[in-house]
Amino acid sequence: MPRTATGESSIARAVRIFATFTPDDVSLQVSEIARRTNLHIATASRLIAELTAHGLLERGPNREVRVGVKMWELASRASPTLSLRNAAMPYLEDMHAVVGQHAQLGILDGLDVLFIERLSARDAIVNYSRIAGRLPLHISSSGHVLLANGPLELQEHILSRPLQRYTDRTITTPEELRAALDDTRRRGYALLPGHVHPHATGVAVPVRNAFNEVVAALSLIVPNDGRAEAHVQLLMAAARGVTRALSDPRYTCR
């Protein structure tokens, strides 16, 4: 594959271009993409034109650039996250119907929770997560579930890093986080009132595959009124249902 004088491949530069898009920045001008990728504007423009020709990017009415439908199609064909989402969707819908707040599904990706599905209601409590959005592991109930059941090396890495504060309730010391992860493992769920937003509580449980590996977290984001723990049994029943669904040959999550 073609490489630049610095040894970087065209594919690596294309990946950098795709990485400039975020849930808040779904379309960008070429100049902004060049700035964010540290590519010469002529190089960025050429790569964008090639990716657009293949449908991986597309142009808007004002020549802004956005991710193309072809990219979505390719990513959806055989993605393990899509299989997990499909297995979980009926249970997310049931929880959402019962609780009337946010029901969501998150997976571990690097140092974050990546949310692959979220169902919301018009009058639901504030929630910072979104589909294809990320939150740090230490602040969210889903993150605590995934981290508590994740590799020891990952836990120690997170514990050694600065822990960003979002509210007065956010855990920001390694001692507090270690104790919270111990509680999550002991109880089998995470309950974090006001850790991301003062008015919201997150409660989450692990989702396991047929090999008893934790592959995701199911969570509800509800008002911070002291009643979130009442939803734990609903979440646990939903997680068991997803585990059963993952044993179906249509779904693979290993």
mmCIF file of C-alpha atoms in Angstrom:
data_model
loop_
_atom_site.group_PDB
_atom_site.id
_atom_site.type_symbol
_atom_site.label_atom_id
_atom_site.label_comp_id
_atom_site.label_asym_id
_atom_site.label_seq_id
_atom_site.Cartn_x
_atom_site.Cartn_y
_atom_site.Cartn_z
ATOM 1 C CA MET A 1 0.000 0.000 0.000
ATOM 2 C CA PRO A 2 1.283 3.534 -0.731
ATOM 3 C CA ARG A 3 3.247 5.202 2.028
ATOM 4 C CA THR A 4 4.252 8.765 2.720
ATOM 5 C CA ALA A 5 7.827 9.928 3.179
ATOM 6 C CA THR A 6 7.302 9.472 6.929
ATOM 7 C CA GLY A 7 6.384 5.812 6.404
ATOM 8 C CA GLU A 8 2.680 6.226 7.201
ATOM 9 C CA SER A 9 0.385 4.223 4.939
ATOM 10 C CA SER A 10 -2.646 5.607 3.135
ATOM 11 C CA ILE A 11 -4.835 3.333 5.246
ATOM 12 C CA ALA A 12 -3.380 4.811 8.448
ATOM 13 C CA ARG A 13 -4.110 8.317 7.194
ATOM 14 C CA ALA A 14 -7.639 7.284 6.204
ATOM 15 C CA VAL A 15 -8.204 5.929 9.710
ATOM 16 C CA ARG A 16 -7.069 9.267 11.122
ATOM 17 C CA ILE A 17 -9.608 11.007 8.912
ATOM 18 C CA PHE A 18 -12.459 8.811 10.137
ATOM 19 C CA ALA A 19 -11.355 9.372 13.739
ATOM 20 C CA THR A 20 -11.965 13.130 13.413
ATOM 21 C CA PHE A 21 -15.722 12.571 13.409
ATOM 22 C CA THR A 22 -17.419 12.447 16.816
ATOM 23 C CA PRO A 23 -21.032 12.296 18.038
ATOM 24 C CA ASP A 24 -20.850 16.092 18.340
ATOM 25 C CA ASP A 25 -19.005 16.652 15.043
ATOM 26 C CA VAL A 26 -20.791 14.516 12.458
ATOM 27 C CA SER A 27 -19.779 16.759 9.560
ATOM 28 C CA LEU A 28 -16.595 18.750 9.047
ATOM 29 C CA GLN A 29 -14.997 20.958 6.434
ATOM 30 C CA VAL A 30 -11.872 19.675 4.694
ATOM 31 C CA SER A 31 -9.748 22.350 6.361
ATOM 32 C CA GLU A 32 -10.872 21.219 9.803
ATOM 33 C CA ILE A 33 -10.156 17.565 8.986
ATOM 34 C CA ALA A 34 -6.683 18.552 7.794
ATOM 35 C CA ARG A 35 -6.103 20.473 11.016
ATOM 36 C CA ARG A 36 -7.274 17.630 13.261
ATOM 37 C CA THR A 37 -5.241 15.000 11.421
ATOM 38 C CA ASN A 38 -2.176 17.210 10.955
ATOM 39 C CA LEU A 39 -2.293 16.418 7.243
ATOM 40 C CA HIS A 40 -1.466 18.906 4.519
ATOM 41 C CA ILE A 41 -4.754 20.210 3.185
ATOM 42 C CA ALA A 42 -3.936 18.929 -0.328
ATOM 43 C CA THR A 43 -3.284 15.435 1.064
ATOM 44 C CA ALA A 44 -6.450 15.511 3.135
ATOM 45 C CA SER A 45 -8.462 16.717 0.163
ATOM 46 C CA ARG A 46 -7.129 13.933 -2.072
ATOM 47 C CA LEU A 47 -7.800 11.199 0.476
ATOM 48 C CA ILE A 48 -11.280 12.546 1.160
ATOM 49 C CA ALA A 49 -12.020 12.557 -2.579
ATOM 50 C CA GLU A 50 -10.923 8.910 -2.858
ATOM 51 C CA LEU A 51 -12.963 7.834 0.155
ATOM 52 C CA THR A 52 -15.960 9.742 -1.178
ATOM 53 C CA ALA A 53 -15.654 8.030 -4.552
ATOM 54 C CA HIS A 54 -16.020 4.690 -2.749
ATOM 55 C CA GLY A 55 -18.982 5.883 -0.693
ATOM 56 C CA LEU A 56 -17.088 5.714 2.600
ATOM 57 C CA LEU A 57 -17.425 9.472 2.980
ATOM 58 C CA GLU A 58 -19.946 11.819 1.428
ATOM 59 C CA ARG A 59 -20.362 15.528 0.840
ATOM 60 C CA GLY A 60 -23.164 17.682 2.203
ATOM 61 C CA PRO A 61 -24.878 20.614 0.489
ATOM 62 C CA ASN A 62 -22.206 23.038 1.727
ATOM 63 C CA ARG A 63 -19.341 20.726 0.756
ATOM 64 C CA GLU A 64 -18.965 19.539 4.346
ATOM 65 C CA VAL A 65 -17.703 15.981 4.764
ATOM 66 C CA ARG A 66 -19.475 13.240 6.701
ATOM 67 C CA VAL A 67 -19.308 9.478 7.070
ATOM 68 C CA GLY A 68 -20.929 7.755 4.099
ATOM 69 C CA VAL A 69 -23.722 5.199 4.011
ATOM 70 C CA LYS A 70 -21.340 2.624 2.522
ATOM 71 C CA MET A 71 -19.223 2.740 5.665
ATOM 72 C CA TRP A 72 -22.299 2.078 7.803
ATOM 73 C CA GLU A 73 -23.284 -0.807 5.510
ATOM 74 C CA LEU A 74 -19.867 -2.449 5.703
ATOM 75 C CA ALA A 75 -19.634 -2.011 9.475
ATOM 76 C CA SER A 76 -23.080 -3.558 9.959
ATOM 77 C CA ARG A 77 -22.612 -6.704 7.899
ATOM 78 C CA ALA A 78 -20.668 -8.857 10.336
ATOM 79 C CA SER A 79 -20.000 -6.714 13.394
ATOM 80 C CA PRO A 80 -19.998 -8.646 16.678
ATOM 81 C CA THR A 81 -21.470 -5.569 18.342
ATOM 82 C CA LEU A 82 -24.449 -5.763 15.977
ATOM 83 C CA SER A 83 -25.060 -9.380 16.982
ATOM 84 C CA LEU A 84 -24.894 -8.387 20.641
ATOM 85 C CA ARG A 85 -27.238 -5.465 20.058
ATOM 86 C CA ASN A 86 -29.751 -7.667 18.234
ATOM 87 C CA ALA A 87 -29.688 -10.214 21.063
ATOM 88 C CA ALA A 88 -30.211 -7.497 23.671
ATOM 89 C CA MET A 89 -32.760 -5.343 21.865
ATOM 90 C CA PRO A 90 -35.971 -7.124 23.000
ATOM 91 C CA TYR A 91 -34.834 -6.884 26.626
ATOM 92 C CA LEU A 92 -33.842 -3.239 26.267
ATOM 93 C CA GLU A 93 -37.292 -2.538 24.840
ATOM 94 C CA ASP A 94 -38.981 -4.355 27.735
ATOM 95 C CA MET A 95 -36.979 -2.437 30.353
ATOM 96 C CA HIS A 96 -37.609 0.834 28.593
ATOM 97 C CA ALA A 97 -41.362 0.145 28.528
ATOM 98 C CA VAL A 98 -41.420 -0.671 32.248
ATOM 99 C CA VAL A 99 -39.184 2.109 33.544
ATOM 100 C CA GLY A 100 -39.833 4.870 31.007
ATOM 101 C CA GLN A 101 -36.295 6.183 31.300
ATOM 102 C CA HIS A 102 -32.999 5.420 29.510
ATOM 103 C CA ALA A 103 -32.120 1.773 28.853
ATOM 104 C CA GLN A 104 -28.724 1.175 27.305
ATOM 105 C CA LEU A 105 -26.136 -1.392 26.292
ATOM 106 C CA GLY A 106 -22.415 -0.723 26.608
ATOM 107 C CA ILE A 107 -19.225 -2.621 25.877
ATOM 108 C CA LEU A 108 -15.613 -2.236 26.948
ATOM 109 C CA ASP A 109 -13.443 -0.537 24.354
ATOM 110 C CA GLY A 110 -10.002 0.564 25.411
ATOM 111 C CA LEU A 111 -10.314 2.764 28.495
ATOM 112 C CA ASP A 112 -13.967 3.656 27.895
ATOM 113 C CA VAL A 113 -17.489 2.343 27.788
ATOM 114 C CA LEU A 114 -18.739 2.399 24.211
ATOM 115 C CA PHE A 115 -22.535 2.528 24.056
ATOM 116 C CA ILE A 116 -23.922 0.504 21.166
ATOM 117 C CA GLU A 117 -27.610 1.074 21.910
ATOM 118 C CA ARG A 118 -29.731 3.455 23.945
ATOM 119 C CA LEU A 119 -33.497 3.780 24.214
ATOM 120 C CA SER A 120 -34.847 7.008 25.686
ATOM 121 C CA ALA A 121 -38.109 8.794 26.367
ATOM 122 C CA ARG A 122 -39.004 12.393 25.661
ATOM 123 C CA ASP A 123 -39.272 13.352 29.344
ATOM 124 C CA ALA A 124 -36.485 11.087 30.616
ATOM 125 C CA ILE A 125 -33.837 12.365 33.007
ATOM 126 C CA VAL A 126 -30.669 13.906 31.591
ATOM 127 C CA ASN A 127 -28.194 11.381 30.191
ATOM 128 C CA TYR A 128 -24.766 12.141 28.731
ATOM 129 C CA SER A 129 -24.372 8.808 26.941
ATOM 130 C CA ARG A 130 -25.457 8.261 23.346
ATOM 131 C CA ILE A 131 -25.246 5.590 20.691
ATOM 132 C CA ALA A 132 -21.621 5.297 19.525
ATOM 133 C CA GLY A 133 -20.671 7.620 22.376
ATOM 134 C CA ARG A 134 -18.142 6.972 25.108
ATOM 135 C CA LEU A 135 -17.745 7.590 28.823
ATOM 136 C CA PRO A 136 -14.710 6.966 31.028
ATOM 137 C CA LEU A 137 -14.898 3.694 32.930
ATOM 138 C CA HIS A 138 -14.646 5.268 36.389
ATOM 139 C CA ILE A 139 -17.708 7.527 36.188
ATOM 140 C CA SER A 140 -20.522 5.342 34.849
ATOM 141 C CA SER A 141 -22.375 2.329 36.252
ATOM 142 C CA SER A 142 -21.697 0.445 33.011
ATOM 143 C CA GLY A 143 -18.027 1.308 33.330
ATOM 144 C CA HIS A 144 -17.858 -0.027 36.879
ATOM 145 C CA VAL A 145 -19.465 -3.308 35.813
ATOM 146 C CA LEU A 146 -17.078 -3.746 32.895
ATOM 147 C CA LEU A 147 -14.008 -2.673 34.830
ATOM 148 C CA ALA A 148 -14.841 -4.808 37.874
ATOM 149 C CA ASN A 149 -15.100 -7.849 35.606
ATOM 150 C CA GLY A 150 -12.253 -6.870 33.306
ATOM 151 C CA PRO A 151 -8.565 -7.783 33.254
ATOM 152 C CA LEU A 152 -6.568 -6.980 36.378
ATOM 153 C CA GLU A 153 -4.052 -5.114 34.211
ATOM 154 C CA LEU A 154 -6.780 -2.775 32.987
ATOM 155 C CA GLN A 155 -7.998 -2.136 36.522
ATOM 156 C CA GLU A 156 -4.521 -1.250 37.709
ATOM 157 C CA HIS A 157 -3.978 0.996 34.687
ATOM 158 C CA ILE A 158 -7.189 2.941 35.377
ATOM 159 C CA LEU A 159 -6.384 3.143 39.083
ATOM 160 C CA SER A 160 -2.980 4.645 38.270
ATOM 161 C CA ARG A 161 -4.424 7.424 36.102
ATOM 162 C CA PRO A 162 -5.987 10.772 37.067
ATOM 163 C CA LEU A 163 -9.745 10.300 37.502
ATOM 164 C CA GLN A 164 -11.718 13.189 36.049
ATOM 165 C CA ARG A 165 -14.442 14.702 38.218
ATOM 166 C CA TYR A 166 -17.881 15.301 36.677
ATOM 167 C CA THR A 167 -19.869 16.069 39.855
ATOM 168 C CA ASP A 168 -19.295 16.229 43.605
ATOM 169 C CA ARG A 169 -20.167 12.503 43.745
ATOM 170 C CA THR A 170 -17.696 11.371 41.083
ATOM 171 C CA ILE A 171 -15.057 8.973 42.377
ATOM 172 C CA THR A 172 -11.651 10.583 41.916
ATOM 173 C CA THR A 173 -9.281 8.586 44.124
ATOM 174 C CA PRO A 174 -7.889 5.085 43.484
ATOM 175 C CA GLU A 175 -8.894 3.986 47.000
ATOM 176 C CA GLU A 176 -12.543 4.903 46.429
ATOM 177 C CA LEU A 177 -12.592 3.324 42.989
ATOM 178 C CA ARG A 178 -11.006 0.089 44.190
ATOM 179 C CA ALA A 179 -13.614 -0.159 46.967
ATOM 180 C CA ALA A 180 -16.438 0.576 44.508
ATOM 181 C CA LEU A 181 -15.236 -2.145 42.130
ATOM 182 C CA ASP A 182 -15.090 -4.599 45.046
ATOM 183 C CA ASP A 183 -18.700 -3.688 45.893
ATOM 184 C CA THR A 184 -19.757 -4.183 42.280
ATOM 185 C CA ARG A 185 -18.234 -7.664 42.155
ATOM 186 C CA ARG A 186 -19.750 -8.611 45.521
ATOM 187 C CA ARG A 187 -23.257 -7.351 44.758
ATOM 188 C CA GLY A 188 -23.312 -8.232 41.071
ATOM 189 C CA TYR A 189 -24.357 -4.732 40.021
ATOM 190 C CA ALA A 190 -23.169 -1.121 40.087
ATOM 191 C CA LEU A 191 -25.190 1.762 41.501
ATOM 192 C CA LEU A 192 -23.839 5.287 40.977
ATOM 193 C CA PRO A 193 -26.135 8.113 42.101
ATOM 194 C CA GLY A 194 -25.132 11.523 40.776
ATOM 195 C CA HIS A 195 -21.698 10.504 39.517
ATOM 196 C CA VAL A 196 -22.169 11.759 35.936
ATOM 197 C CA HIS A 197 -24.957 14.298 36.525
ATOM 198 C CA PRO A 198 -26.358 15.371 39.899
ATOM 199 C CA HIS A 199 -29.933 14.591 38.864
ATOM 200 C CA ALA A 200 -29.302 11.121 37.419
ATOM 201 C CA THR A 201 -28.482 7.688 38.809
ATOM 202 C CA GLY A 202 -26.944 4.871 36.803
ATOM 203 C CA VAL A 203 -27.530 1.231 37.700
ATOM 204 C CA ALA A 204 -25.927 -1.545 35.648
ATOM 205 C CA VAL A 205 -25.429 -5.308 35.566
ATOM 206 C CA PRO A 206 -23.055 -7.529 33.561
ATOM 207 C CA VAL A 207 -24.095 -9.484 30.472
ATOM 208 C CA ARG A 208 -22.320 -12.807 30.052
ATOM 209 C CA ASN A 209 -21.923 -15.025 27.010
ATOM 210 C CA ALA A 210 -22.175 -18.805 26.873
ATOM 211 C CA PHE A 211 -18.602 -19.054 28.212
ATOM 212 C CA ASN A 212 -19.511 -16.989 31.319
ATOM 213 C CA GLU A 213 -17.396 -14.084 30.044
ATOM 214 C CA VAL A 214 -18.678 -10.557 30.654
ATOM 215 C CA VAL A 215 -19.197 -9.094 27.208
ATOM 216 C CA ALA A 216 -21.366 -6.057 27.944
ATOM 217 C CA ALA A 217 -23.242 -4.057 30.556
ATOM 218 C CA LEU A 218 -26.980 -3.430 30.646
ATOM 219 C CA SER A 219 -27.894 -0.222 32.415
ATOM 220 C CA LEU A 220 -30.716 2.114 33.301
ATOM 221 C CA ILE A 221 -30.327 5.850 33.827
ATOM 222 C CA VAL A 222 -33.100 7.060 36.133
ATOM 223 C CA PRO A 223 -33.812 10.070 38.363
ATOM 224 C CA ASN A 224 -31.560 10.449 41.391
ATOM 225 C CA ASP A 225 -34.398 9.996 43.873
ATOM 226 C CA GLY A 226 -33.130 7.039 45.890
ATOM 227 C CA ARG A 227 -35.277 4.469 44.077
ATOM 228 C CA ALA A 228 -32.828 3.204 41.432
ATOM 229 C CA GLU A 229 -31.929 0.036 43.335
ATOM 230 C CA ALA A 230 -35.508 -1.178 42.888
ATOM 231 C CA HIS A 231 -34.684 -1.801 39.221
ATOM 232 C CA VAL A 232 -31.811 -4.233 39.885
ATOM 233 C CA GLN A 233 -33.925 -7.392 39.607
ATOM 234 C CA LEU A 234 -35.406 -6.162 36.325
ATOM 235 C CA LEU A 235 -31.899 -5.585 34.980
ATOM 236 C CA MET A 236 -30.648 -8.955 36.162
ATOM 237 C CA ALA A 237 -33.573 -10.763 34.548
ATOM 238 C CA ALA A 238 -32.906 -8.902 31.292
ATOM 239 C CA ALA A 239 -29.200 -9.787 31.433
ATOM 240 C CA ARG A 240 -30.053 -13.466 31.869
ATOM 241 C CA GLY A 241 -32.334 -13.216 28.857
ATOM 242 C CA VAL A 242 -29.567 -11.716 26.746
ATOM 243 C CA THR A 243 -27.217 -14.502 27.838
ATOM 244 C CA ARG A 244 -29.765 -17.085 26.696
ATOM 245 C CA ALA A 245 -30.215 -15.249 23.404
ATOM 246 C CA LEU A 246 -26.469 -15.250 22.816
ATOM 247 C CA SER A 247 -26.505 -19.047 22.801
ATOM 248 C CA ASP A 248 -28.642 -18.885 19.660
ATOM 249 C CA PRO A 249 -26.517 -19.777 16.593
ATOM 250 C CA ARG A 250 -27.544 -16.481 14.999
ATOM 251 C CA TYR A 251 -25.560 -14.569 17.583
ATOM 252 C CA THR A 252 -21.837 -14.751 18.227
ATOM 253 C CA CYS A 253 -20.150 -12.789 20.998
ATOM 254 C CA ARG A 254 -16.754 -14.304 21.698
#
